[in-house]
Amino acid sequence: MDGCQSTIPTSEGDLHVVAAAHHIVKALGATKNLSDDLRKILIDLDAHLSMITSNTDSKGGRGFVNVEERLKQAERKILSWESDPRMIWDSGPREASKYLEAVDEIQTLVDGLQGLSVHENRKQKELIHHAMSVLQMAMSRLEEELIHILVQRRQQFDPKHMTSRSTQRDVVYDESFVSVEDEPTEETSSRNCSGDEIGEYIVDLIHADVIPDIKSIAKVMFTSNYGPEFCEAFIGVRKETLEQYFAIIDTEKLSIEDVLKLEWTSMSSKMNKWTWSMKIIVRVYLANLKGHDSWLLELGEAVAMGPHQPEKLLRLLDMYETLADLLRDIDTLFSEEAGSFVRLQFHELLESLGDSSIAAFEAFRVAISSNGSLYPFPGGGVHPLNKYVMNYIRMFSEYCNTLNLLLKNQHVDVADQVIEPDNGPNLSLSTSCPMACHLRSITSSLESNLHRKSQLYKNEALQHIFLMNNIHYMVQKVKGSELRLFFGDEWIRKHNGKFQQHAKNYERATWSSVICFLKDDNPGSSSLSKQTFKERCKGFSIAFEEVYKTQTSWCIPDPQLREDLRISTSLKVVLAYRTFLGRNSAHIENKCVKHTVEHVEKFLLDLFEGSPRSLRNSRRW
Amino acid sequence: MPATDYQASFLGRISLRRNQVIAMDGNHEQEDLELFSKHVSERFTELLSPPDDVVFDTLLSISWLRKLLDVFLCCEAEFKAVLMMGDDDHPFQISKPPLDRLIHEFLDRSIKALDLCNAVTNGLDSVRHYQKLAEIAASALGQKPIGDGQARRSRKALNSLLMAMSVDDKECSAVKTTERSWSFSRLAVNKDRSPGHLRQVAKKWSAAKQIQAMTWNLVPPRGAEGSGLASPVYTMSVIMVFVMWALAAAIPCQERNGLSATYFPVRKQWSWDQSITGLHEKIAEEWKEKEKKGAAGLLSEVQKMEKLVRNLMEFTDSFQFHGGTDEKAEEAADHAAELAEICKRMEEGLLPLQMKIKEVFHRIVRSRAEFLQALKQGGKSSAPPV
């Protein structure tokens, strides 16, 4: 259509004009002083005019014959496909383009006929009607073809990959806060999937190679004023496709009531799927849609409305961030009036998600404080609450910017605020950013709670072991992750001091009474009386065995810490024992010295292994 | 009365009262309750007559629905004020039995209402689809003289439109497919189009059941209860149920079987009973009539559209075979113009209606959060019931 414009001089007047023009051209051509360019133009024009005049019947009144011929020819093409059960676009690009040419031809004829408003005679009207009729047939067919192409070439959406990835992430932190398990996996898969992963799953609902076909159909339909039909068909299929995808991702659409009642595991997976869906679908699809984001909005709103359990926090933050990112795209795409309603809804949803996140954060803090225990944690090791909290907050650093934004106006308890000089130009990583303050407040609550738990132990030494283990764990977690940037060196130093203090307290509580037996009462005198020596030995053995029995069942999970404590203990006890025996070597007989120094050394290694032992029944001497 | 005006005057009254130094007795609460009832009654009575700009003979037009939702928002604002204001004199009153139970039931109802809002919003999408198809049909028939091609074009659109309306109306189908009614023989045969278990709402969800569930436990307070805050809670519940019912009646949404027979447990005791009941009866009557003929929602515009569409279908049918007489062509052109007019109304009114529904949605969500907060606070500080 863009190429040769065929004109249809069908009225007598027009024929005269053409003849006149031709005459002039011939006359000009005879002129001698023509530039090459001008000559070329004239030759072209001459040829063109000749074509026109040769095409028309010089006898007036039958000027429409040519039009009718062409119309009939195009009609034949179009009718030939009407009875054909095959789809045109399935039959190859040549067939398709021939069909489109025919439609084009009719369009041109109609335009030409309608352009001749001067003489509205019956013949002209008839022709117009005929052409329009054929055109309608063609448009109807094109609509069918369009739908066929769109449906045929829908991308296959493979949900299996998607679900397996999301379940991988679900492994960590899907326990609800109430039932804190032992040792969740330390390996947290990265929260943000890389751009590549998303790229894999970005499903454009139409395969790339049919886009030219669709474009050509669109062009023809729009030029013929059949744009509305094109739009309805196109939107209809895409809407269907999208809903199929939704159905695949999430086979069950839930009402708000249902969503609110969801158990955590289902809720968590739903929220994950939401985030995925947003990333994939919104990115690709928004351009054409206006009502179909409603599903996403509804689910998002239902989730934002629900009870703000602490375990939802990370998911909520995921949703928030995804939406915040996409909002830029949404804003651009929906900048016109009709779309602003949708835009507004998304912004409101973002706000709700923000509020929910803050509420979940609060709930997290409250849950930590109120997590009570009836019984002391056996073995004095690292409490599951501690593990849960520390591992959970480790993941917050990824959401640092969002959390800082949301928590900016939230009040923080000032207890245990460590004032530290700013770490550098990057304010968000400093120890004084809102998130850092809240994190310290959280660990502070955790510490208080752990202190309360330690009071459940009757044995003072065990209280100290418990606190030593737990504070050490907290420090390790902070040091070993990005949290150290938020907590700062001061905090780390302070807490190092704390657990070391507990270690010392433990030693004092346990061993001072034992070492008492080995003390040198009179520095001056060389040795004790035999009787005293015997008593002392016995006392020491009993006390030592008691400690052994009790404390082999205690636990220090961290190997380095265990080693350090053993060494420290060993230094005190073994040294004292050796000295004691050395000073009283005169009295040593096999009978009263139950354990050699080497034995004591060895037995000390059994402490804190977590498996209770007793020396009473031991035949090792 | 627009929501903002009302709120301004009401809040003005509150601040005035708070500045009064005169000792309060319990009576002013009673005043508020009576005032609330009175306002409700007035507003709903106003709704009995259709808005001025509307020319339909049925009640449920787009502009009437917008007014209804405005009334809802006004009533809700007043309701919240009455309930929360009671707190000043009797702190945390709403968290004490039996009020706390009533409020929890009310909040459960409001969640169901939220689902209905969503369903109705989806239903409005269907209406927009009708509009688009009708526009095609109307413009095709609007050109004079009507040619063969235009008539066929119009007929195709009209056909799709009627099919869409009848699909939406199938009250016996539990699963509504969103599949467009492609009226192509070739495509119907085409195997690769899965019939689709497509749903716009949850599979087992049903508008009728939802509304019925909302009326469960909706019992007018008796005796001593009736004079306290229990009665506005009841009133607001009835209002909510009615509004949702009217929306579901007007707009095609899933599974409305039996909805026309929803029983409203009201006693003709209060002034507002009569206006709401009056409306309910009027709409129910219209519904019964339409039910016989089959209709995709009672929305006046859709009703009118359907009538015109059938007329035009007749015309295009006969045109195909007999060619058009001038008289028939004139008539058809008139109908087409009317249809175009309806499309214009829809174009102007549907989006604001959707926005209004969203506003209602968000209001319900916010109020729910506020009530939950108040109940929680009250629960903390109230002594255990004797």
Coordinates of N, CA, C and O in Angstrom, one line a residue, chain A residues 470-536:
Chain A
N470 N 25.3 -18.5 74.8 CA 24.3 -17.7 74.0 C 24.8 -16.4 73.5 O 24.7 -16.0 72.4
I471 N 25.5 -15.7 74.4 CA 26.0 -14.4 74.0 C 27.2 -14.6 73.0 O 27.3 -13.8 72.0
H472 N 27.9 -15.6 73.2 CA 29.0 -15.9 72.3 C 28.4 -16.2 70.9 O 28.9 -15.7 69.9
Y473 N 27.3 -16.9 70.9 CA 26.6 -17.2 69.6 C 26.2 -15.9 68.9 O 26.4 -15.8 67.7
M474 N 25.6 -15.1 69.7 CA 25.1 -13.8 69.1 C 26.3 -13.0 68.5 O 26.2 -12.5 67.4
V475 N 27.4 -13.0 69.3 CA 28.6 -12.3 68.8 C 29.1 -12.9 67.5 O 29.4 -12.2 66.5
Q476 N 29.2 -14.2 67.5 CA 29.6 -14.9 66.3 C 28.8 -14.6 65.1 O 29.3 -14.3 64.0
K477 N 27.5 -14.6 65.3 CA 26.6 -14.3 64.2 C 26.8 -12.9 63.7 O 26.7 -12.6 62.5
V478 N 26.9 -12.0 64.6 CA 27.1 -10.6 64.1 C 28.4 -10.4 63.4 O 28.5 -9.9 62.3
K479 N 29.5 -11.0 64.0 CA 30.8 -10.8 63.4 C 30.8 -11.5 62.0 O 31.5 -11.0 61.1
G480 N 30.1 -12.6 61.9 CA 30.3 -13.4 60.7 C 29.4 -13.0 59.5 O 29.2 -13.7 58.6
S481 N 28.7 -11.8 59.7 CA 27.8 -11.4 58.6 C 27.8 -9.9 58.5 O 28.6 -9.2 59.1
E482 N 27.0 -9.4 57.6 CA 26.9 -8.0 57.4 C 26.4 -7.2 58.6 O 26.4 -6.0 58.7
L483 N 25.9 -8.0 59.6 CA 25.3 -7.4 60.7 C 26.4 -6.6 61.5 O 26.1 -5.6 62.2
R484 N 27.7 -7.0 61.3 CA 28.7 -6.3 62.0 C 28.8 -4.8 61.6 O 29.2 -3.9 62.4
L485 N 28.3 -4.5 60.4 CA 28.4 -3.1 60.0 C 27.3 -2.3 60.7 O 27.4 -1.1 60.8
F486 N 26.2 -3.0 61.1 CA 25.2 -2.3 61.8 C 25.4 -2.2 63.3 O 25.0 -1.3 63.9
F487 N 25.9 -3.3 63.8 CA 26.1 -3.4 65.3 C 27.3 -2.6 65.7 O 27.4 -2.0 66.8
G488 N 28.3 -2.7 64.9 CA 29.5 -1.9 65.2 C 30.5 -2.6 66.1 O 30.2 -3.5 66.8
D489 N 31.7 -2.1 66.0 CA 32.8 -2.7 66.8 C 32.6 -2.6 68.3 O 32.9 -3.5 69.1
E490 N 32.0 -1.5 68.7 CA 31.8 -1.2 70.1 C 30.9 -2.3 70.7 O 31.2 -2.8 71.8
W491 N 29.8 -2.5 70.0 CA 28.9 -3.5 70.5 C 29.5 -4.9 70.6 O 29.4 -5.6 71.6
I492 N 30.3 -5.2 69.5 CA 31.0 -6.5 69.5 C 32.0 -6.6 70.7 O 32.0 -7.6 71.4
R493 N 32.7 -5.6 70.9 CA 33.7 -5.6 72.0 C 33.0 -5.8 73.3 O 33.3 -6.6 74.2
K494 N 31.9 -5.0 73.5 CA 31.2 -5.1 74.8 C 30.7 -6.5 75.0 O 30.7 -7.0 76.1
H495 N 30.1 -7.1 74.0 CA 29.5 -8.4 74.2 C 30.6 -9.5 74.3 O 30.3 -10.5 74.9
N496 N 31.7 -9.3 73.7 CA 32.8 -10.2 73.9 C 33.1 -10.2 75.4 O 33.3 -11.3 76.0
G497 N 33.2 -9.0 75.9 CA 33.5 -8.9 77.3 C 32.5 -9.6 78.2 O 32.8 -10.3 79.2
K498 N 31.2 -9.5 77.7 CA 30.1 -10.1 78.5 C 30.3 -11.7 78.6 O 30.2 -12.2 79.7
F499 N 30.5 -12.3 77.5 CA 30.6 -13.7 77.6 C 31.8 -14.2 78.3 O 31.9 -15.2 78.9
Q500 N 32.9 -13.4 78.1 CA 34.1 -13.8 78.8 C 33.9 -13.7 80.3 O 34.4 -14.5 81.1
Q501 N 33.1 -12.7 80.7 CA 32.8 -12.5 82.1 C 32.1 -13.7 82.6 O 32.3 -14.2 83.7
H502 N 31.1 -14.2 81.8 CA 30.3 -15.3 82.2 C 31.2 -16.6 82.4 O 31.0 -17.4 83.2
A503 N 32.2 -16.7 81.5 CA 33.1 -17.8 81.6 C 33.9 -17.7 82.9 O 34.0 -18.8 83.6
K504 N 34.3 -16.6 83.2 CA 35.0 -16.4 84.5 C 34.1 -16.8 85.6 O 34.5 -17.4 86.6
N505 N 32.9 -16.3 85.6 CA 32.0 -16.6 86.6 C 31.7 -18.0 86.8 O 31.6 -18.6 87.9
Y506 N 31.6 -18.7 85.7 CA 31.5 -20.1 85.7 C 32.6 -20.8 86.5 O 32.4 -21.6 87.3
E507 N 33.8 -20.4 86.1 CA 35.0 -21.0 86.7 C 35.0 -20.8 88.2 O 35.2 -21.7 89.0
R508 N 34.7 -19.6 88.5 CA 34.6 -19.3 90.0 C 33.6 -20.2 90.6 O 33.8 -20.8 91.7
A509 N 32.4 -20.2 90.0 CA 31.3 -20.9 90.7 C 31.6 -22.4 90.8 O 31.2 -23.1 91.8
T510 N 32.2 -23.0 89.8 CA 32.4 -24.4 89.8 C 33.7 -24.8 90.6 O 33.7 -25.6 91.5
W511 N 34.8 -24.2 90.2 CA 36.1 -24.7 90.6 C 36.6 -24.1 91.9 O 37.5 -24.8 92.5
S512 N 36.2 -23.0 92.3 CA 36.8 -22.5 93.5 C 36.6 -23.4 94.6 O 37.5 -23.6 95.4
S513 N 35.4 -24.0 94.7 CA 35.2 -24.9 95.9 C 36.0 -26.1 95.7 O 36.4 -26.7 96.7
V514 N 36.2 -26.6 94.5 CA 37.0 -27.8 94.3 C 38.5 -27.5 94.6 O 39.2 -28.3 95.3
I515 N 38.9 -26.4 94.1 CA 40.4 -26.1 94.3 C 40.7 -25.7 95.7 O 41.8 -25.9 96.2
C516 N 39.6 -25.4 96.4 CA 39.7 -25.1 97.8 C 40.5 -26.3 98.5 O 41.3 -26.0 99.4
F517 N 40.2 -27.5 98.1 CA 40.8 -28.6 98.8 C 42.3 -28.7 98.5 O 43.1 -29.3 99.2
L518 N 42.7 -28.0 97.4 CA 44.1 -28.1 97.1 C 44.9 -26.9 97.5 O 46.1 -26.8 97.2
K519 N 44.2 -26.1 98.3 CA 44.9 -24.8 98.6 C 46.0 -25.0 99.7 O 45.9 -26.0 100.5
D520 N 46.9 -24.1 99.6 CA 48.0 -24.2 100.5 C 47.7 -23.3 101.7 O 47.7 -22.1 101.6
D521 N 47.3 -24.0 102.9 CA 46.9 -23.2 104.0 C 48.1 -22.4 104.6 O 48.0 -21.2 104.9
N522 N 49.1 -23.1 104.8 CA 50.3 -22.4 105.4 C 51.4 -22.4 104.3 O 52.1 -23.4 104.1
P523 N 51.5 -21.2 103.8 CA 52.6 -21.1 102.7 C 54.0 -21.5 103.3 O 54.8 -22.0 102.6
G524 N 54.1 -21.3 104.4 CA 55.4 -21.5 105.0 C 55.8 -22.9 105.1 O 56.8 -23.4 104.6
S525 N 54.8 -23.7 105.7 CA 55.2 -25.1 106.0 C 55.3 -25.9 104.7 O 54.6 -25.5 103.7
S526 N 55.9 -26.9 104.7 CA 56.2 -27.7 103.4 C 55.1 -28.6 103.1 O 54.7 -28.7 101.9
S527 N 54.5 -29.2 104.1 CA 53.4 -30.1 103.7 C 52.4 -30.2 104.7 O 52.5 -29.7 105.9
L528 N 51.3 -30.9 104.4 CA 50.2 -31.1 105.3 C 50.5 -32.4 106.1 O 51.3 -33.2 105.7
S529 N 49.7 -32.6 107.1 CA 49.8 -33.8 107.8 C 49.2 -34.9 107.0 O 48.4 -34.6 106.0
K530 N 49.5 -36.1 107.2 CA 49.0 -37.2 106.4 C 47.5 -37.3 106.4 O 46.9 -37.5 105.4
Q531 N 47.0 -37.1 107.6 CA 45.6 -37.2 107.8 C 44.9 -36.1 106.9 O 44.0 -36.4 106.2
T532 N 45.4 -34.9 107.1 CA 44.8 -33.8 106.3 C 44.9 -34.1 104.8 O 43.9 -33.9 104.1
F533 N 46.1 -34.6 104.5 CA 46.3 -34.8 103.0 C 45.3 -35.8 102.5 O 44.7 -35.6 101.5
K534 N 45.1 -36.9 103.3 CA 44.1 -37.9 102.9 C 42.7 -37.3 102.7 O 42.0 -37.5 101.7
E535 N 42.4 -36.5 103.7 CA 41.0 -35.9 103.7 C 40.9 -35.0 102.5 O 39.9 -35.0 101.8
R536 N 42.0 -34.2 102.3 CA 42.0 -33.3 101.2 C 41.8 -34.0 99.8 O 41.0 -33.6 99.0

